[in-house]
DNA sequence: ACCTGAACACCGTTCAAGT
DNA sequence: ACCTGAACACCGTTCAAGT
């Protein structure tokens, strides 16, 4: 009965009826659980218990478990966006800033692998029913698009469709990130960062303006105008 | 009782005691279920029922559900490897063959999204306990490494560490594949293929031998010899 | 050897009832 | 408005028992 379990999260005082800010507490606890033991460790029953609340109290604040996970993902996209903007700004909004953004992206994923998986990774199947999540995701993506357009205007990046360019860059950092956190790279975080920097170097060459390369012919992408 | 459900899978004849090749039937049924409804649709109970077998019969052939999923993933890596080799061979084992490999990779993922997720994607957390899976994964990766080394010898690709080069390329196609199947690209499969071809074009420039570019200086990757 | 049903310890979710 | 316990329909897995 009187087991002295150290309770990190803010629990409801046993005498008070209302929790106060249960929604925030649930979200916090969910993020913590996911970070510690992965999504599969997240159960509504344990979450409620950790907060000193019934296992169904959650339904007053979230439609279901998927809605809670969606909120977790939103939180993740917000944090990621801030880290990307920070790297871009501190790096001088140029070549260095952009490269730093790439490193920051992969670092975020490696630092919060389970959280990153919830953001992407098919845990939430129907994005249509979580519009707020789509908005946060788009906002993070926009940071990349803006940075690319800025570099195009500065003559640092070739004048391709910025959206396609951004998808390409995103795929690279996302690919490295997922391979790393899913254990497919068999690499330490130092090796992962080395790969990231190598990739950025090669991509930098690949997206340089045509004028900076020997053959100015821009039609190397094969047949089919679609 | 006598409900006429169309039974596609090979079911046990009700009078015979042994199934015959239950292991293969279980694997087949699991792949089919995953392809149709995703991993979360796969339950041992339903799988057994579809095969006219008890829900615990599976444990005679697989240690647990994770072992079944591992076998599914192995099967996927084997198929993927064959498709990559096929594209590489048919494309002439050169520039075109390599580009075709990239397209084939993404196509495989888009055609079998749930299967692809089982192969990667953290469904199987402990790769250490599934050594056969690691072997199949490595074999598929080796196809990429070999193709890159072949191109290096032909003077089509710069002489970087083939392993790092292969990880880089893998990250790109994997990134596009995952973003596509997880719905982050908001793109049709035609648009996804266009992105893949665009990416291959840019990467081709990025990994071209230094001699083919204007500035022969090969030290553009920043500090730290590590 | 291979398969079985019953039982166990879990889930998310619903719902009538409490304050 | 917010919270509760009991109940429901699911899981994967274990195990003694059957052929």
PDB file of N, CA and C in Angstrom, chain B residues 105-190:
ATOM      1  N   UNK B 105      13.962   0.415 -56.630  1.00  0.00           N
ATOM      2  CA  UNK B 105      13.927   0.407 -55.165  1.00  0.00           C
ATOM      3  C   UNK B 105      12.671   1.107 -54.650  1.00  0.00           C
ATOM      4  N   UNK B 106      12.474   2.327 -55.125  1.00  0.00           N
ATOM      5  CA  UNK B 106      11.312   3.103 -54.657  1.00  0.00           C
ATOM      6  C   UNK B 106      10.010   2.442 -55.092  1.00  0.00           C
ATOM      7  N   UNK B 107      10.021   1.888 -56.300  1.00  0.00           N
ATOM      8  CA  UNK B 107       8.823   1.203 -56.781  1.00  0.00           C
ATOM      9  C   UNK B 107       8.449   0.031 -55.883  1.00  0.00           C
ATOM     10  N   UNK B 108       9.449  -0.713 -55.450  1.00  0.00           N
ATOM     11  CA  UNK B 108       9.185  -1.852 -54.566  1.00  0.00           C
ATOM     12  C   UNK B 108       8.489  -1.377 -53.287  1.00  0.00           C
ATOM     13  N   UNK B 109       9.023  -0.312 -52.709  1.00  0.00           N
ATOM     14  CA  UNK B 109       8.448   0.209 -51.462  1.00  0.00           C
ATOM     15  C   UNK B 109       7.016   0.685 -51.669  1.00  0.00           C
ATOM     16  N   UNK B 110       6.784   1.383 -52.773  1.00  0.00           N
ATOM     17  CA  UNK B 110       5.446   1.921 -53.044  1.00  0.00           C
ATOM     18  C   UNK B 110       4.450   0.797 -53.343  1.00  0.00           C
ATOM     19  N   UNK B 111       4.954  -0.282 -53.962  1.00  0.00           N
ATOM     20  CA  UNK B 111       4.084  -1.411 -54.297  1.00  0.00           C
ATOM     21  C   UNK B 111       3.761  -2.266 -53.069  1.00  0.00           C
ATOM     22  N   UNK B 112       4.673  -2.298 -52.098  1.00  0.00           N
ATOM     23  CA  UNK B 112       4.473  -3.121 -50.902  1.00  0.00           C
ATOM     24  C   UNK B 112       4.766  -2.301 -49.642  1.00  0.00           C
ATOM     25  N   UNK B 113       3.982  -1.262 -49.413  1.00  0.00           N
ATOM     26  CA  UNK B 113       4.316  -0.327 -48.327  1.00  0.00           C
ATOM     27  C   UNK B 113       4.385  -0.978 -46.947  1.00  0.00           C
ATOM     28  N   UNK B 114       3.387  -1.795 -46.622  1.00  0.00           N
ATOM     29  CA  UNK B 114       3.360  -2.389 -45.286  1.00  0.00           C
ATOM     30  C   UNK B 114       4.495  -3.396 -45.117  1.00  0.00           C
ATOM     31  N   UNK B 115       4.748  -4.139 -46.164  1.00  0.00           N
ATOM     32  CA  UNK B 115       5.847  -5.100 -46.144  1.00  0.00           C
ATOM     33  C   UNK B 115       7.177  -4.364 -45.937  1.00  0.00           C
ATOM     34  N   UNK B 116       7.332  -3.263 -46.661  1.00  0.00           N
ATOM     35  CA  UNK B 116       8.546  -2.457 -46.549  1.00  0.00           C
ATOM     36  C   UNK B 116       8.730  -1.948 -45.121  1.00  0.00           C
ATOM     37  N   UNK B 117       7.641  -1.552 -44.501  1.00  0.00           N
ATOM     38  CA  UNK B 117       7.709  -1.045 -43.122  1.00  0.00           C
ATOM     39  C   UNK B 117       8.161  -2.126 -42.150  1.00  0.00           C
ATOM     40  N   UNK B 118       7.724  -3.358 -42.408  1.00  0.00           N
ATOM     41  CA  UNK B 118       8.159  -4.451 -41.540  1.00  0.00           C
ATOM     42  C   UNK B 118       9.659  -4.682 -41.706  1.00  0.00           C
ATOM     43  N   UNK B 119      10.150  -4.565 -42.942  1.00  0.00           N
ATOM     44  CA  UNK B 119      11.575  -4.764 -43.201  1.00  0.00           C
ATOM     45  C   UNK B 119      12.430  -3.737 -42.458  1.00  0.00           C
ATOM     46  N   UNK B 120      11.996  -2.502 -42.475  1.00  0.00           N
ATOM     47  CA  UNK B 120      12.694  -1.439 -41.758  1.00  0.00           C
ATOM     48  C   UNK B 120      11.805  -1.063 -40.592  1.00  0.00           C
ATOM     49  N   UNK B 121      11.682   0.164 -40.286  1.00  0.00           N
ATOM     50  CA  UNK B 121      10.584   0.681 -39.500  1.00  0.00           C
ATOM     51  C   UNK B 121      10.320   0.226 -38.096  1.00  0.00           C
ATOM     52  N   UNK B 122      11.310  -0.310 -37.362  1.00  0.00           N
ATOM     53  CA  UNK B 122      11.131  -0.453 -35.926  1.00  0.00           C
ATOM     54  C   UNK B 122      10.027  -1.407 -35.492  1.00  0.00           C
ATOM     55  N   UNK B 123       9.405  -2.130 -36.437  1.00  0.00           N
ATOM     56  CA  UNK B 123       8.447  -3.147 -36.007  1.00  0.00           C
ATOM     57  C   UNK B 123       9.198  -4.240 -35.253  1.00  0.00           C
ATOM     58  N   UNK B 124      10.332  -4.625 -35.810  1.00  0.00           N
ATOM     59  CA  UNK B 124      11.244  -5.523 -35.105  1.00  0.00           C
ATOM     60  C   UNK B 124      12.296  -4.678 -34.401  1.00  0.00           C
ATOM     61  N   UNK B 125      12.244  -4.651 -33.081  1.00  0.00           N
ATOM     62  CA  UNK B 125      13.163  -3.770 -32.353  1.00  0.00           C
ATOM     63  C   UNK B 125      14.545  -4.377 -32.217  1.00  0.00           C
ATOM     64  N   UNK B 126      14.601  -5.648 -31.856  1.00  0.00           N
ATOM     65  CA  UNK B 126      15.909  -6.259 -31.599  1.00  0.00           C
ATOM     66  C   UNK B 126      16.375  -7.107 -32.791  1.00  0.00           C
ATOM     67  N   UNK B 127      17.192  -6.475 -33.625  1.00  0.00           N
ATOM     68  CA  UNK B 127      17.720  -7.184 -34.786  1.00  0.00           C
ATOM     69  C   UNK B 127      18.712  -8.256 -34.360  1.00  0.00           C
ATOM     70  N   UNK B 128      19.241  -8.116 -33.150  1.00  0.00           N
ATOM     71  CA  UNK B 128      20.240  -9.077 -32.665  1.00  0.00           C
ATOM     72  C   UNK B 128      19.651 -10.479 -32.574  1.00  0.00           C
ATOM     73  N   UNK B 129      18.357 -10.560 -32.236  1.00  0.00           N
ATOM     74  CA  UNK B 129      17.745 -11.875 -32.059  1.00  0.00           C
ATOM     75  C   UNK B 129      17.195 -12.446 -33.364  1.00  0.00           C
ATOM     76  N   UNK B 130      17.436 -11.748 -34.472  1.00  0.00           N
ATOM     77  CA  UNK B 130      17.004 -12.251 -35.776  1.00  0.00           C
ATOM     78  C   UNK B 130      18.164 -12.181 -36.766  1.00  0.00           C
ATOM     79  N   UNK B 131      19.189 -13.000 -36.570  1.00  0.00           N
ATOM     80  CA  UNK B 131      20.400 -12.925 -37.390  1.00  0.00           C
ATOM     81  C   UNK B 131      20.131 -13.191 -38.863  1.00  0.00           C
ATOM     82  N   UNK B 132      19.199 -14.085 -39.172  1.00  0.00           N
ATOM     83  CA  UNK B 132      18.902 -14.399 -40.574  1.00  0.00           C
ATOM     84  C   UNK B 132      18.391 -13.162 -41.309  1.00  0.00           C
ATOM     85  N   UNK B 133      17.660 -12.326 -40.582  1.00  0.00           N
ATOM     86  CA  UNK B 133      17.148 -11.089 -41.165  1.00  0.00           C
ATOM     87  C   UNK B 133      18.288 -10.130 -41.496  1.00  0.00           C
ATOM     88  N   UNK B 134      19.226 -10.023 -40.583  1.00  0.00           N
ATOM     89  CA  UNK B 134      20.376  -9.151 -40.803  1.00  0.00           C
ATOM     90  C   UNK B 134      21.161  -9.597 -42.029  1.00  0.00           C
ATOM     91  N   UNK B 135      21.274 -10.902 -42.217  1.00  0.00           N
ATOM     92  CA  UNK B 135      21.994 -11.449 -43.371  1.00  0.00           C
ATOM     93  C   UNK B 135      21.301 -11.053 -44.677  1.00  0.00           C
ATOM     94  N   UNK B 136      19.987 -11.209 -44.723  1.00  0.00           N
ATOM     95  CA  UNK B 136      19.244 -10.858 -45.943  1.00  0.00           C
ATOM     96  C   UNK B 136      19.345  -9.354 -46.223  1.00  0.00           C
ATOM     97  N   UNK B 137      19.269  -8.566 -45.176  1.00  0.00           N
ATOM     98  CA  UNK B 137      19.385  -7.125 -45.340  1.00  0.00           C
ATOM     99  C   UNK B 137      20.750  -6.741 -45.889  1.00  0.00           C
ATOM    100  N   UNK B 138      21.779  -7.363 -45.349  1.00  0.00           N
ATOM    101  CA  UNK B 138      23.149  -7.075 -45.796  1.00  0.00           C
ATOM    102  C   UNK B 138      23.346  -7.481 -47.248  1.00  0.00           C
ATOM    103  N   UNK B 139      22.720  -8.591 -47.638  1.00  0.00           N
ATOM    104  CA  UNK B 139      22.846  -9.075 -49.014  1.00  0.00           C
ATOM    105  C   UNK B 139      22.250  -8.069 -50.002  1.00  0.00           C
ATOM    106  N   UNK B 140      21.100  -7.518 -49.638  1.00  0.00           N
ATOM    107  CA  UNK B 140      20.468  -6.517 -50.506  1.00  0.00           C
ATOM    108  C   UNK B 140      21.347  -5.266 -50.598  1.00  0.00           C
ATOM    109  N   UNK B 141      21.916  -4.871 -49.468  1.00  0.00           N
ATOM    110  CA  UNK B 141      22.780  -3.684 -49.440  1.00  0.00           C
ATOM    111  C   UNK B 141      24.029  -3.901 -50.293  1.00  0.00           C
ATOM    112  N   UNK B 142      24.526  -5.139 -50.277  1.00  0.00           N
ATOM    113  CA  UNK B 142      25.749  -5.458 -51.014  1.00  0.00           C
ATOM    114  C   UNK B 142      25.585  -5.240 -52.521  1.00  0.00           C
ATOM    115  N   UNK B 143      24.380  -5.458 -53.030  1.00  0.00           N
ATOM    116  CA  UNK B 143      24.102  -5.223 -54.450  1.00  0.00           C
ATOM    117  C   UNK B 143      24.429  -3.773 -54.815  1.00  0.00           C
ATOM    118  N   UNK B 144      24.043  -2.885 -53.918  1.00  0.00           N
ATOM    119  CA  UNK B 144      24.300  -1.453 -54.123  1.00  0.00           C
ATOM    120  C   UNK B 144      25.794  -1.149 -54.082  1.00  0.00           C
ATOM    121  N   UNK B 145      26.467  -1.723 -53.085  1.00  0.00           N
ATOM    122  CA  UNK B 145      27.914  -1.513 -52.956  1.00  0.00           C
ATOM    123  C   UNK B 145      28.641  -1.999 -54.206  1.00  0.00           C
ATOM    124  N   UNK B 146      28.314  -3.198 -54.659  1.00  0.00           N
ATOM    125  CA  UNK B 146      28.955  -3.767 -55.846  1.00  0.00           C
ATOM    126  C   UNK B 146      28.747  -2.897 -57.082  1.00  0.00           C
ATOM    127  N   UNK B 147      27.500  -2.428 -57.246  1.00  0.00           N
ATOM    128  CA  UNK B 147      27.193  -1.587 -58.405  1.00  0.00           C
ATOM    129  C   UNK B 147      28.000  -0.291 -58.365  1.00  0.00           C
ATOM    130  N   UNK B 148      28.181   0.252 -57.172  1.00  0.00           N
ATOM    131  CA  UNK B 148      28.949   1.486 -57.042  1.00  0.00           C
ATOM    132  C   UNK B 148      30.425   1.253 -57.350  1.00  0.00           C
ATOM    133  N   UNK B 149      30.982   0.157 -56.858  1.00  0.00           N
ATOM    134  CA  UNK B 149      32.395  -0.146 -57.118  1.00  0.00           C
ATOM    135  C   UNK B 149      32.623  -0.379 -58.610  1.00  0.00           C
ATOM    136  N   UNK B 150      31.670  -1.051 -59.237  1.00  0.00           N
ATOM    137  CA  UNK B 150      31.765  -1.286 -60.672  1.00  0.00           C
ATOM    138  C   UNK B 150      31.807   0.042 -61.438  1.00  0.00           C
ATOM    139  N   UNK B 151      30.994   0.974 -60.993  1.00  0.00           N
ATOM    140  CA  UNK B 151      30.964   2.277 -61.664  1.00  0.00           C
ATOM    141  C   UNK B 151      32.218   3.093 -61.373  1.00  0.00           C
ATOM    142  N   UNK B 152      32.757   2.899 -60.181  1.00  0.00           N
ATOM    143  CA  UNK B 152      34.016   3.591 -59.869  1.00  0.00           C
ATOM    144  C   UNK B 152      35.120   3.123 -60.799  1.00  0.00           C
ATOM    145  N   UNK B 153      35.184   1.810 -61.023  1.00  0.00           N
ATOM    146  CA  UNK B 153      36.212   1.263 -61.917  1.00  0.00           C
ATOM    147  C   UNK B 153      36.012   1.723 -63.354  1.00  0.00           C
ATOM    148  N   UNK B 154      34.755   1.989 -63.723  1.00  0.00           N
ATOM    149  CA  UNK B 154      34.463   2.468 -65.073  1.00  0.00           C
ATOM    150  C   UNK B 154      34.639   3.986 -65.177  1.00  0.00           C
ATOM    151  N   UNK B 155      35.040   4.615 -64.080  1.00  0.00           N
ATOM    152  CA  UNK B 155      35.265   6.062 -64.105  1.00  0.00           C
ATOM    153  C   UNK B 155      33.982   6.871 -64.113  1.00  0.00           C
ATOM    154  N   UNK B 156      32.884   6.261 -63.667  1.00  0.00           N
ATOM    155  CA  UNK B 156      31.604   6.979 -63.665  1.00  0.00           C
ATOM    156  C   UNK B 156      31.293   7.612 -62.317  1.00  0.00           C
ATOM    157  N   UNK B 157      31.975   7.141 -61.280  1.00  0.00           N
ATOM    158  CA  UNK B 157      31.705   7.624 -59.923  1.00  0.00           C
ATOM    159  C   UNK B 157      33.031   7.923 -59.227  1.00  0.00           C
ATOM    160  N   UNK B 158      33.044   9.009 -58.464  1.00  0.00           N
ATOM    161  CA  UNK B 158      34.266   9.416 -57.759  1.00  0.00           C
ATOM    162  C   UNK B 158      34.726   8.344 -56.774  1.00  0.00           C
ATOM    163  N   UNK B 159      36.032   8.357 -56.499  1.00  0.00           N
ATOM    164  CA  UNK B 159      36.638   7.274 -55.740  1.00  0.00           C
ATOM    165  C   UNK B 159      36.523   7.350 -54.235  1.00  0.00           C
ATOM    166  N   UNK B 160      35.376   7.758 -53.709  1.00  0.00           N
ATOM    167  CA  UNK B 160      35.176   7.795 -52.266  1.00  0.00           C
ATOM    168  C   UNK B 160      35.021   6.385 -51.709  1.00  0.00           C
ATOM    169  N   UNK B 161      35.043   6.289 -50.400  1.00  0.00           N
ATOM    170  CA  UNK B 161      34.781   5.019 -49.730  1.00  0.00           C
ATOM    171  C   UNK B 161      33.446   4.450 -50.221  1.00  0.00           C
ATOM    172  N   UNK B 162      33.457   3.279 -50.860  1.00  0.00           N
ATOM    173  CA  UNK B 162      32.229   2.712 -51.448  1.00  0.00           C
ATOM    174  C   UNK B 162      31.118   2.517 -50.418  1.00  0.00           C
ATOM    175  N   UNK B 163      31.514   2.184 -49.186  1.00  0.00           N
ATOM    176  CA  UNK B 163      30.521   1.947 -48.148  1.00  0.00           C
ATOM    177  C   UNK B 163      29.784   3.238 -47.792  1.00  0.00           C
ATOM    178  N   UNK B 164      30.543   4.312 -47.645  1.00  0.00           N
ATOM    179  CA  UNK B 164      29.932   5.598 -47.320  1.00  0.00           C
ATOM    180  C   UNK B 164      29.049   6.063 -48.485  1.00  0.00           C
ATOM    181  N   UNK B 165      29.569   5.871 -49.675  1.00  0.00           N
ATOM    182  CA  UNK B 165      28.840   6.211 -50.897  1.00  0.00           C
ATOM    183  C   UNK B 165      27.520   5.429 -50.952  1.00  0.00           C
ATOM    184  N   UNK B 166      27.587   4.139 -50.647  1.00  0.00           N
ATOM    185  CA  UNK B 166      26.402   3.286 -50.699  1.00  0.00           C
ATOM    186  C   UNK B 166      25.391   3.705 -49.636  1.00  0.00           C
ATOM    187  N   UNK B 167      25.875   4.030 -48.431  1.00  0.00           N
ATOM    188  CA  UNK B 167      24.965   4.481 -47.370  1.00  0.00           C
ATOM    189  C   UNK B 167      24.248   5.753 -47.810  1.00  0.00           C
ATOM    190  N   UNK B 168      24.978   6.630 -48.436  1.00  0.00           N
ATOM    191  CA  UNK B 168      24.425   7.897 -48.921  1.00  0.00           C
ATOM    192  C   UNK B 168      23.306   7.645 -49.934  1.00  0.00           C
ATOM    193  N   UNK B 169      23.587   6.823 -50.936  1.00  0.00           N
ATOM    194  CA  UNK B 169      22.582   6.524 -51.963  1.00  0.00           C
ATOM    195  C   UNK B 169      21.377   5.813 -51.358  1.00  0.00           C
ATOM    196  N   UNK B 170      21.667   4.876 -50.475  1.00  0.00           N
ATOM    197  CA  UNK B 170      20.602   4.131 -49.825  1.00  0.00           C
ATOM    198  C   UNK B 170      19.686   5.071 -49.052  1.00  0.00           C
ATOM    199  N   UNK B 171      20.306   6.011 -48.345  1.00  0.00           N
ATOM    200  CA  UNK B 171      19.522   6.962 -47.554  1.00  0.00           C
ATOM    201  C   UNK B 171      18.562   7.748 -48.448  1.00  0.00           C
ATOM    202  N   UNK B 172      19.006   8.084 -49.635  1.00  0.00           N
ATOM    203  CA  UNK B 172      18.162   8.877 -50.536  1.00  0.00           C
ATOM    204  C   UNK B 172      16.941   8.089 -50.989  1.00  0.00           C
ATOM    205  N   UNK B 173      17.162   6.891 -51.512  1.00  0.00           N
ATOM    206  CA  UNK B 173      16.005   6.117 -51.985  1.00  0.00           C
ATOM    207  C   UNK B 173      15.120   5.685 -50.817  1.00  0.00           C
ATOM    208  N   UNK B 174      15.749   5.353 -49.707  1.00  0.00           N
ATOM    209  CA  UNK B 174      14.982   4.985 -48.518  1.00  0.00           C
ATOM    210  C   UNK B 174      14.162   6.180 -48.022  1.00  0.00           C
ATOM    211  N   UNK B 175      14.767   7.348 -48.052  1.00  0.00           N
ATOM    212  CA  UNK B 175      14.071   8.556 -47.618  1.00  0.00           C
ATOM    213  C   UNK B 175      12.860   8.843 -48.488  1.00  0.00           C
ATOM    214  N   UNK B 176      13.044   8.779 -49.798  1.00  0.00           N
ATOM    215  CA  UNK B 176      11.919   9.000 -50.711  1.00  0.00           C
ATOM    216  C   UNK B 176      10.851   7.938 -50.483  1.00  0.00           C
ATOM    217  N   UNK B 177      11.288   6.698 -50.365  1.00  0.00           N
ATOM    218  CA  UNK B 177      10.349   5.589 -50.181  1.00  0.00           C
ATOM    219  C   UNK B 177       9.512   5.772 -48.918  1.00  0.00           C
ATOM    220  N   UNK B 178      10.162   6.064 -47.813  1.00  0.00           N
ATOM    221  CA  UNK B 178       9.442   6.185 -46.548  1.00  0.00           C
ATOM    222  C   UNK B 178       8.520   7.397 -46.542  1.00  0.00           C
ATOM    223  N   UNK B 179       9.012   8.522 -47.027  1.00  0.00           N
ATOM    224  CA  UNK B 179       8.151   9.706 -47.086  1.00  0.00           C
ATOM    225  C   UNK B 179       6.927   9.415 -47.949  1.00  0.00           C
ATOM    226  N   UNK B 180       7.154   8.698 -49.037  1.00  0.00           N
ATOM    227  CA  UNK B 180       6.042   8.380 -49.946  1.00  0.00           C
ATOM    228  C   UNK B 180       5.025   7.462 -49.277  1.00  0.00           C
ATOM    229  N   UNK B 181       5.483   6.347 -48.717  1.00  0.00           N
ATOM    230  CA  UNK B 181       4.530   5.378 -48.165  1.00  0.00           C
ATOM    231  C   UNK B 181       3.915   5.864 -46.860  1.00  0.00           C
ATOM    232  N   UNK B 182       4.564   6.783 -46.173  1.00  0.00           N
ATOM    233  CA  UNK B 182       3.981   7.318 -44.950  1.00  0.00           C
ATOM    234  C   UNK B 182       3.129   8.556 -45.223  1.00  0.00           C
ATOM    235  N   UNK B 183       2.898   8.844 -46.511  1.00  0.00           N
ATOM    236  CA  UNK B 183       1.972   9.915 -46.876  1.00  0.00           C
ATOM    237  C   UNK B 183       2.490  11.317 -46.665  1.00  0.00           C
ATOM    238  N   UNK B 184       3.790  11.478 -46.495  1.00  0.00           N
ATOM    239  CA  UNK B 184       4.343  12.810 -46.216  1.00  0.00           C
ATOM    240  C   UNK B 184       4.588  13.606 -47.487  1.00  0.00           C
ATOM    241  N   UNK B 185       4.596  12.924 -48.624  1.00  0.00           N
ATOM    242  CA  UNK B 185       4.911  13.610 -49.875  1.00  0.00           C
ATOM    243  C   UNK B 185       3.650  14.167 -50.538  1.00  0.00           C
ATOM    244  N   UNK B 186       2.497  13.679 -50.105  1.00  0.00           N
ATOM    245  CA  UNK B 186       1.233  14.064 -50.734  1.00  0.00           C
ATOM    246  C   UNK B 186       1.350  13.949 -52.246  1.00  0.00           C
ATOM    247  N   UNK B 187       1.930  12.857 -52.692  1.00  0.00           N
ATOM    248  CA  UNK B 187       2.203  12.697 -54.118  1.00  0.00           C
ATOM    249  C   UNK B 187       1.639  11.385 -54.648  1.00  0.00           C
ATOM    250  N   UNK B 188       1.232  11.402 -55.893  1.00  0.00           N
ATOM    251  CA  UNK B 188       0.839  10.174 -56.576  1.00  0.00           C
ATOM    252  C   UNK B 188       2.096   9.347 -56.834  1.00  0.00           C
ATOM    253  N   UNK B 189       1.900   8.104 -57.269  1.00  0.00           N
ATOM    254  CA  UNK B 189       3.085   7.286 -57.526  1.00  0.00           C
ATOM    255  C   UNK B 189       3.844   7.819 -58.735  1.00  0.00           C
ATOM    256  N   UNK B 190       3.119   8.481 -59.656  1.00  0.00           N
ATOM    257  CA  UNK B 190       3.808   9.107 -60.795  1.00  0.00           C
ATOM    258  C   UNK B 190       4.689  10.263 -60.317  1.00  0.00           C
TER     259      UNK B 190
END
